[in-house]
PDB file of C-alpha atoms in Angstrom:
ATOM      1  CA  ASP A 130       0.000   0.000   0.000  1.00  0.00           C
ATOM      2  CA  VAL A 131       1.076   3.558  -0.686  1.00  0.00           C
ATOM      3  CA  LYS A 132       2.018   5.393   2.427  1.00  0.00           C
ATOM      4  CA  VAL A 133       2.125   9.155   2.739  1.00  0.00           C
ATOM      5  CA  THR A 134       3.233  10.413   6.106  1.00  0.00           C
ATOM      6  CA  GLN A 135       3.199  13.914   7.515  1.00  0.00           C
ATOM      7  CA  SER A 136       5.519  15.020  10.272  1.00  0.00           C
ATOM      8  CA  SER A 137       2.878  16.090  12.778  1.00  0.00           C
ATOM      9  CA  ARG A 138      -0.859  15.579  13.290  1.00  0.00           C
ATOM     10  CA  TYR A 139      -1.192  18.713  15.397  1.00  0.00           C
ATOM     11  CA  LEU A 140       1.014  21.778  15.529  1.00  0.00           C
ATOM     12  CA  VAL A 141       0.723  25.084  17.380  1.00  0.00           C
ATOM     13  CA  LYS A 142       2.913  28.004  16.334  1.00  0.00           C
ATOM     14  CA  ARG A 143       3.080  31.694  17.103  1.00  0.00           C
ATOM     15  CA  THR A 144       2.515  34.522  14.653  1.00  0.00           C
ATOM     16  CA  GLY A 145       5.720  35.370  12.808  1.00  0.00           C
ATOM     17  CA  GLU A 146       7.371  31.978  13.318  1.00  0.00           C
ATOM     18  CA  LYS A 147       8.832  30.058  10.393  1.00  0.00           C
ATOM     19  CA  VAL A 148       6.986  26.762  10.046  1.00  0.00           C
ATOM     20  CA  PHE A 149       8.037  23.622   8.213  1.00  0.00           C
ATOM     21  CA  LEU A 150       5.520  20.926   7.321  1.00  0.00           C
ATOM     22  CA  GLU A 151       7.127  17.744   6.083  1.00  0.00           C
ATOM     23  CA  CYS A 152       5.632  15.096   3.845  1.00  0.00           C
ATOM     24  CA  VAL A 153       7.216  11.789   2.869  1.00  0.00           C
ATOM     25  CA  GLN A 154       5.932   9.130   0.470  1.00  0.00           C
ATOM     26  CA  ASP A 155       7.344   5.648   0.072  1.00  0.00           C
ATOM     27  CA  MET A 156       6.148   4.680  -3.422  1.00  0.00           C
ATOM     28  CA  ASP A 157       8.615   6.522  -5.646  1.00  0.00           C
ATOM     29  CA  HIS A 158       5.870   8.811  -6.932  1.00  0.00           C
ATOM     30  CA  GLU A 159       6.867  11.638  -9.258  1.00  0.00           C
ATOM     31  CA  ASN A 160       4.117  14.037  -8.241  1.00  0.00           C
ATOM     32  CA  MET A 161       3.492  15.580  -4.853  1.00  0.00           C
ATOM     33  CA  PHE A 162       0.954  18.146  -3.685  1.00  0.00           C
ATOM     34  CA  TRP A 163       0.126  20.401  -0.758  1.00  0.00           C
ATOM     35  CA  TYR A 164      -3.454  21.420   0.008  1.00  0.00           C
ATOM     36  CA  ARG A 165      -5.139  23.258   2.801  1.00  0.00           C
ATOM     37  CA  GLN A 166      -8.655  22.471   3.933  1.00  0.00           C
ATOM     38  CA  ASP A 167     -10.953  24.946   5.623  1.00  0.00           C
ATOM     39  CA  PRO A 168     -14.624  24.596   6.583  1.00  0.00           C
ATOM     40  CA  GLY A 169     -16.889  25.628   3.729  1.00  0.00           C
ATOM     41  CA  LEU A 170     -13.993  26.032   1.290  1.00  0.00           C
ATOM     42  CA  GLY A 171     -13.056  22.434   0.603  1.00  0.00           C
ATOM     43  CA  LEU A 172      -9.506  21.516  -0.362  1.00  0.00           C
ATOM     44  CA  ARG A 173      -7.452  24.207  -2.063  1.00  0.00           C
ATOM     45  CA  LEU A 174      -4.198  23.518  -3.862  1.00  0.00           C
ATOM     46  CA  ILE A 175      -1.215  25.483  -2.567  1.00  0.00           C
ATOM     47  CA  TYR A 176       1.744  24.058  -4.498  1.00  0.00           C
ATOM     48  CA  PHE A 177       2.628  20.925  -6.406  1.00  0.00           C
ATOM     49  CA  SER A 178       5.751  19.346  -7.803  1.00  0.00           C
ATOM     50  CA  TYR A 179       6.262  17.009 -10.765  1.00  0.00           C
ATOM     51  CA  ASP A 180       9.877  16.192 -10.054  1.00  0.00           C
ATOM     52  CA  VAL A 181      12.777  16.864  -7.754  1.00  0.00           C
ATOM     53  CA  LYS A 182      13.603  20.561  -7.550  1.00  0.00           C
ATOM     54  CA  MET A 183      10.512  21.435  -9.589  1.00  0.00           C
ATOM     55  CA  LYS A 184       7.544  23.305  -8.183  1.00  0.00           C
ATOM     56  CA  GLU A 185       4.378  24.863  -9.528  1.00  0.00           C
ATOM     57  CA  LYS A 186       1.991  27.289  -7.873  1.00  0.00           C
ATOM     58  CA  GLY A 187      -1.517  26.143  -7.164  1.00  0.00           C
ATOM     59  CA  ASP A 188      -4.520  28.321  -6.436  1.00  0.00           C
ATOM     60  CA  ILE A 189      -3.340  29.898  -3.178  1.00  0.00           C
ATOM     61  CA  PRO A 190       0.487  30.037  -3.030  1.00  0.00           C
ATOM     62  CA  GLU A 191       0.726  33.415  -1.278  1.00  0.00           C
ATOM     63  CA  GLY A 192       2.464  33.175   2.070  1.00  0.00           C
ATOM     64  CA  TYR A 193       3.880  29.719   1.318  1.00  0.00           C
ATOM     65  CA  SER A 194       6.923  28.208  -0.310  1.00  0.00           C
ATOM     66  CA  VAL A 195       7.956  24.610  -0.947  1.00  0.00           C
ATOM     67  CA  SER A 196      11.067  22.525  -1.233  1.00  0.00           C
ATOM     68  CA  ARG A 197      11.609  19.226  -3.069  1.00  0.00           C
ATOM     69  CA  GLU A 198      15.245  18.208  -2.679  1.00  0.00           C
ATOM     70  CA  LYS A 199      14.534  14.482  -2.740  1.00  0.00           C
ATOM     71  CA  LYS A 200      11.887  12.587  -4.647  1.00  0.00           C
ATOM     72  CA  GLU A 201      10.220  11.172  -1.568  1.00  0.00           C
ATOM     73  CA  ARG A 202      10.027  14.393   0.428  1.00  0.00           C
ATOM     74  CA  PHE A 203       8.020  17.551  -0.178  1.00  0.00           C
ATOM     75  CA  SER A 204       8.150  20.328   2.391  1.00  0.00           C
ATOM     76  CA  LEU A 205       5.745  23.212   2.836  1.00  0.00           C
ATOM     77  CA  ILE A 206       7.213  26.336   4.410  1.00  0.00           C
ATOM     78  CA  LEU A 207       5.377  29.196   6.029  1.00  0.00           C
ATOM     79  CA  GLU A 208       8.016  31.927   6.086  1.00  0.00           C
ATOM     80  CA  SER A 209       6.191  34.029   8.685  1.00  0.00           C
ATOM     81  CA  ALA A 210       3.113  32.319  10.034  1.00  0.00           C
ATOM     82  CA  SER A 211      -0.063  34.328  10.361  1.00  0.00           C
ATOM     83  CA  THR A 212      -3.368  33.547  12.050  1.00  0.00           C
ATOM     84  CA  ASN A 213      -5.139  33.202   8.694  1.00  0.00           C
ATOM     85  CA  GLN A 214      -2.898  30.224   7.980  1.00  0.00           C
ATOM     86  CA  THR A 215      -4.554  28.254  10.751  1.00  0.00           C
ATOM     87  CA  SER A 216      -5.893  25.279   8.829  1.00  0.00           C
ATOM     88  CA  MET A 217      -5.692  21.568   8.072  1.00  0.00           C
ATOM     89  CA  TYR A 218      -2.799  20.896   5.698  1.00  0.00           C
ATOM     90  CA  LEU A 219      -2.898  17.798   3.514  1.00  0.00           C
ATOM     91  CA  CYS A 220      -0.091  16.337   1.462  1.00  0.00           C
ATOM     92  CA  ALA A 221      -0.647  13.952  -1.441  1.00  0.00           C
ATOM     93  CA  SER A 222       1.431  12.039  -3.958  1.00  0.00           C
ATOM     94  CA  SER A 223       0.631  10.398  -7.273  1.00  0.00           C
ATOM     95  CA  LEU A 224       2.306   8.387  -9.994  1.00  0.00           C
ATOM     96  CA  MET A 225      -0.329   8.636 -12.680  1.00  0.00           C
ATOM     97  CA  ARG A 226      -3.603  10.335 -11.790  1.00  0.00           C
ATOM     98  CA  GLU A 227      -5.016   9.024  -8.543  1.00  0.00           C
ATOM     99  CA  GLN A 228      -3.667  10.898  -5.569  1.00  0.00           C
ATOM    100  CA  TYR A 229      -2.850   9.312  -2.214  1.00  0.00           C
ATOM    101  CA  PHE A 230      -3.230  11.560   0.781  1.00  0.00           C
ATOM    102  CA  GLY A 231      -1.519  11.734   4.118  1.00  0.00           C
ATOM    103  CA  PRO A 232      -3.459  12.030   7.388  1.00  0.00           C
ATOM    104  CA  GLY A 233      -3.103  15.811   7.540  1.00  0.00           C
ATOM    105  CA  THR A 234      -1.530  18.304   9.912  1.00  0.00           C
ATOM    106  CA  ARG A 235      -3.835  20.577  11.861  1.00  0.00           C
ATOM    107  CA  LEU A 236      -1.866  23.810  12.286  1.00  0.00           C
ATOM    108  CA  THR A 237      -2.958  26.483  14.713  1.00  0.00           C
ATOM    109  CA  VAL A 238      -1.232  29.867  14.588  1.00  0.00           C
ATOM    110  CA  THR A 239      -1.782  31.987  17.693  1.00  0.00           C
TER     111      THR A 239
ATOM    112  CA  ASP B 195     -12.836  26.939  -8.219  1.00  0.00           C
ATOM    113  CA  ALA B 196     -14.312  23.490  -8.482  1.00  0.00           C
ATOM    114  CA  LYS B 197     -15.946  22.763 -11.823  1.00  0.00           C
ATOM    115  CA  THR B 198     -18.386  20.150 -10.555  1.00  0.00           C
ATOM    116  CA  THR B 199     -21.709  20.438  -8.751  1.00  0.00           C
ATOM    117  CA  GLN B 200     -22.862  18.028  -6.062  1.00  0.00           C
ATOM    118  CA  PRO B 201     -25.713  18.072  -3.539  1.00  0.00           C
ATOM    119  CA  PRO B 202     -24.414  19.165  -0.148  1.00  0.00           C
ATOM    120  CA  SER B 203     -25.800  16.195   1.751  1.00  0.00           C
ATOM    121  CA  MET B 204     -27.577  12.860   1.382  1.00  0.00           C
ATOM    122  CA  ASP B 205     -28.800  10.096   3.662  1.00  0.00           C
ATOM    123  CA  CYS B 206     -28.838   6.400   2.950  1.00  0.00           C
ATOM    124  CA  ALA B 207     -30.103   3.395   4.894  1.00  0.00           C
ATOM    125  CA  GLU B 208     -27.515   0.814   5.880  1.00  0.00           C
ATOM    126  CA  GLY B 209     -27.436  -2.080   3.398  1.00  0.00           C
ATOM    127  CA  ARG B 210     -29.078  -0.087   0.632  1.00  0.00           C
ATOM    128  CA  ALA B 211     -27.399   1.344  -2.433  1.00  0.00           C
ATOM    129  CA  ALA B 212     -26.114   4.893  -2.158  1.00  0.00           C
ATOM    130  CA  ASN B 213     -26.303   6.844  -5.417  1.00  0.00           C
ATOM    131  CA  LEU B 214     -24.318  10.067  -5.395  1.00  0.00           C
ATOM    132  CA  PRO B 215     -24.835  12.394  -8.360  1.00  0.00           C
ATOM    133  CA  CYS B 216     -22.415  14.872  -9.853  1.00  0.00           C
ATOM    134  CA  ASN B 217     -22.796  17.432 -12.628  1.00  0.00           C
ATOM    135  CA  HIS B 218     -19.740  18.309 -14.684  1.00  0.00           C
ATOM    136  CA  SER B 219     -21.311  20.097 -17.623  1.00  0.00           C
ATOM    137  CA  THR B 220     -18.091  21.872 -18.661  1.00  0.00           C
ATOM    138  CA  ILE B 221     -15.942  18.767 -18.798  1.00  0.00           C
ATOM    139  CA  SER B 222     -13.648  18.566 -21.804  1.00  0.00           C
ATOM    140  CA  GLY B 223     -12.888  15.524 -23.892  1.00  0.00           C
ATOM    141  CA  ASN B 224      -9.657  14.550 -22.196  1.00  0.00           C
ATOM    142  CA  GLU B 225     -10.691  15.183 -18.603  1.00  0.00           C
ATOM    143  CA  TYR B 226     -11.339  12.247 -16.335  1.00  0.00           C
ATOM    144  CA  VAL B 227     -13.979  12.169 -13.614  1.00  0.00           C
ATOM    145  CA  TYR B 228     -12.521  11.193 -10.259  1.00  0.00           C
ATOM    146  CA  TRP B 229     -14.219  10.328  -7.011  1.00  0.00           C
ATOM    147  CA  TYR B 230     -12.632  10.580  -3.585  1.00  0.00           C
ATOM    148  CA  ARG B 231     -14.068  10.375  -0.126  1.00  0.00           C
ATOM    149  CA  GLN B 232     -12.961  11.817   3.182  1.00  0.00           C
ATOM    150  CA  ILE B 233     -13.858  10.204   6.437  1.00  0.00           C
ATOM    151  CA  HIS B 234     -13.772  12.507   9.433  1.00  0.00           C
ATOM    152  CA  SER B 235     -10.245  13.424  10.586  1.00  0.00           C
ATOM    153  CA  GLN B 236      -8.552  11.560   7.737  1.00  0.00           C
ATOM    154  CA  GLY B 237      -7.091  12.550   4.387  1.00  0.00           C
ATOM    155  CA  PRO B 238      -9.159  11.988   1.233  1.00  0.00           C
ATOM    156  CA  GLN B 239      -9.163   8.461  -0.174  1.00  0.00           C
ATOM    157  CA  TYR B 240      -9.288   7.639  -3.873  1.00  0.00           C
ATOM    158  CA  ILE B 241     -12.358   5.608  -4.884  1.00  0.00           C
ATOM    159  CA  ILE B 242     -12.649   5.343  -8.652  1.00  0.00           C
ATOM    160  CA  HIS B 243     -12.254   7.259 -11.912  1.00  0.00           C
ATOM    161  CA  GLY B 244     -13.499   7.108 -15.493  1.00  0.00           C
ATOM    162  CA  LEU B 245     -13.355   8.838 -18.830  1.00  0.00           C
ATOM    163  CA  LYS B 246     -16.263   7.640 -20.966  1.00  0.00           C
ATOM    164  CA  ASN B 247     -17.134   4.096 -19.978  1.00  0.00           C
ATOM    165  CA  ASN B 248     -18.770   2.926 -16.791  1.00  0.00           C
ATOM    166  CA  GLU B 249     -16.302   1.574 -14.274  1.00  0.00           C
ATOM    167  CA  THR B 250     -16.493  -0.811 -11.331  1.00  0.00           C
ATOM    168  CA  ASN B 251     -14.017  -1.772  -8.657  1.00  0.00           C
ATOM    169  CA  GLU B 252     -14.168  -3.354  -5.226  1.00  0.00           C
ATOM    170  CA  MET B 253     -15.352  -0.127  -3.640  1.00  0.00           C
ATOM    171  CA  ALA B 254     -17.915   1.319  -6.038  1.00  0.00           C
ATOM    172  CA  SER B 255     -19.345   1.691  -9.519  1.00  0.00           C
ATOM    173  CA  LEU B 256     -19.186   4.815 -11.646  1.00  0.00           C
ATOM    174  CA  ILE B 257     -21.851   5.531 -14.219  1.00  0.00           C
ATOM    175  CA  ILE B 258     -21.033   8.311 -16.700  1.00  0.00           C
ATOM    176  CA  THR B 259     -23.737   9.649 -19.005  1.00  0.00           C
ATOM    177  CA  GLU B 260     -23.184   9.425 -22.726  1.00  0.00           C
ATOM    178  CA  ASP B 261     -22.737  13.185 -23.064  1.00  0.00           C
ATOM    179  CA  ARG B 262     -20.307  13.064 -20.088  1.00  0.00           C
ATOM    180  CA  LYS B 263     -22.034  16.007 -18.421  1.00  0.00           C
ATOM    181  CA  SER B 264     -22.898  14.063 -15.301  1.00  0.00           C
ATOM    182  CA  SER B 265     -22.025  10.916 -13.413  1.00  0.00           C
ATOM    183  CA  THR B 266     -23.240   8.842 -10.489  1.00  0.00           C
ATOM    184  CA  LEU B 267     -21.157   7.042  -7.908  1.00  0.00           C
ATOM    185  CA  ILE B 268     -22.857   3.927  -6.610  1.00  0.00           C
ATOM    186  CA  LEU B 269     -21.999   2.233  -3.339  1.00  0.00           C
ATOM    187  CA  PRO B 270     -23.996  -0.987  -3.784  1.00  0.00           C
ATOM    188  CA  HIS B 271     -24.454  -1.920  -0.117  1.00  0.00           C
ATOM    189  CA  ALA B 272     -23.711   1.071   2.074  1.00  0.00           C
ATOM    190  CA  THR B 273     -22.358   0.472   5.566  1.00  0.00           C
ATOM    191  CA  LEU B 274     -22.003   2.825   8.508  1.00  0.00           C
ATOM    192  CA  ARG B 275     -18.297   3.110   7.678  1.00  0.00           C
ATOM    193  CA  ASP B 276     -19.210   4.683   4.333  1.00  0.00           C
ATOM    194  CA  THR B 277     -20.356   7.818   6.132  1.00  0.00           C
ATOM    195  CA  ALA B 278     -18.041  10.478   4.689  1.00  0.00           C
ATOM    196  CA  VAL B 279     -17.798  13.479   2.388  1.00  0.00           C
ATOM    197  CA  TYR B 280     -17.639  12.368  -1.245  1.00  0.00           C
ATOM    198  CA  TYR B 281     -15.893  14.534  -3.813  1.00  0.00           C
ATOM    199  CA  CYS B 282     -16.426  14.430  -7.570  1.00  0.00           C
ATOM    200  CA  ILE B 283     -13.591  16.052  -9.504  1.00  0.00           C
ATOM    201  CA  GLU B 284     -12.623  16.762 -13.087  1.00  0.00           C
ATOM    202  CA  ASP B 285      -8.966  15.990 -13.555  1.00  0.00           C
ATOM    203  CA  ASN B 286      -6.807  17.129 -16.415  1.00  0.00           C
ATOM    204  CA  ASN B 287      -3.142  16.291 -15.929  1.00  0.00           C
ATOM    205  CA  ASN B 288      -3.262  16.383 -12.144  1.00  0.00           C
ATOM    206  CA  ASP B 289      -4.984  19.763 -12.110  1.00  0.00           C
ATOM    207  CA  MET B 290      -7.672  18.753  -9.649  1.00  0.00           C
ATOM    208  CA  ARG B 291     -10.093  21.099  -7.961  1.00  0.00           C
ATOM    209  CA  PHE B 292     -11.974  19.790  -4.950  1.00  0.00           C
ATOM    210  CA  GLY B 293     -15.329  21.354  -4.237  1.00  0.00           C
ATOM    211  CA  ALA B 294     -17.407  21.044  -1.082  1.00  0.00           C
ATOM    212  CA  GLY B 295     -18.543  17.513  -1.938  1.00  0.00           C
ATOM    213  CA  THR B 296     -21.579  15.592  -0.693  1.00  0.00           C
ATOM    214  CA  ARG B 297     -21.811  14.609   2.935  1.00  0.00           C
ATOM    215  CA  LEU B 298     -23.253  11.079   2.904  1.00  0.00           C
ATOM    216  CA  THR B 299     -24.705   9.826   6.151  1.00  0.00           C
ATOM    217  CA  VAL B 300     -25.468   6.115   6.322  1.00  0.00           C
ATOM    218  CA  LYS B 301     -28.093   5.424   8.943  1.00  0.00           C
ATOM    219  CA  PRO B 302     -28.785   2.114  10.715  1.00  0.00           C
TER     220      PRO B 302
END
């Protein structure tokens, strides 16, 4: 089975802190994705990557950056966390089309 | 923004078939229809996808209309564990847009 793991299930950070959310997949997938999920807004795509060192902006990249130094790892970075970035963050990977999601990280910024 | 339209909620009796509709009237010829579901506090789970033909796997069946403007996901014998939010998505080269989905509640 494909396994996508995220570094934390719950995270609390202060406004202005730099935050790293890590995602690792074990199936040698080319494609990896970061979403955030908020009540009433569904899942929104932040960034995705088709290969190592490649990244593409999704619908809501502002305030975020990403890093893909190794194929299995895709990191989401909040350079200076703000309260409006309090959300559930979901990572996914895919080889062809179907995406496999991690369990999510619930980030609270105070 | 999501390009599909789904009812916000549905109920289904345990053991009966759950039929979840989706409208995707702007779908283009090379876009697949994907279905995912999300059980509370978990990440979305892939269910099934199709292009033109009806599809079936161990989880569900997907019926796509001939004009491809709508589809129906069928869970043939719903169980309480099928209670979840179900998302219908048009996918063109991994460019997926999740909408609000349908919250399916399976009742005993």
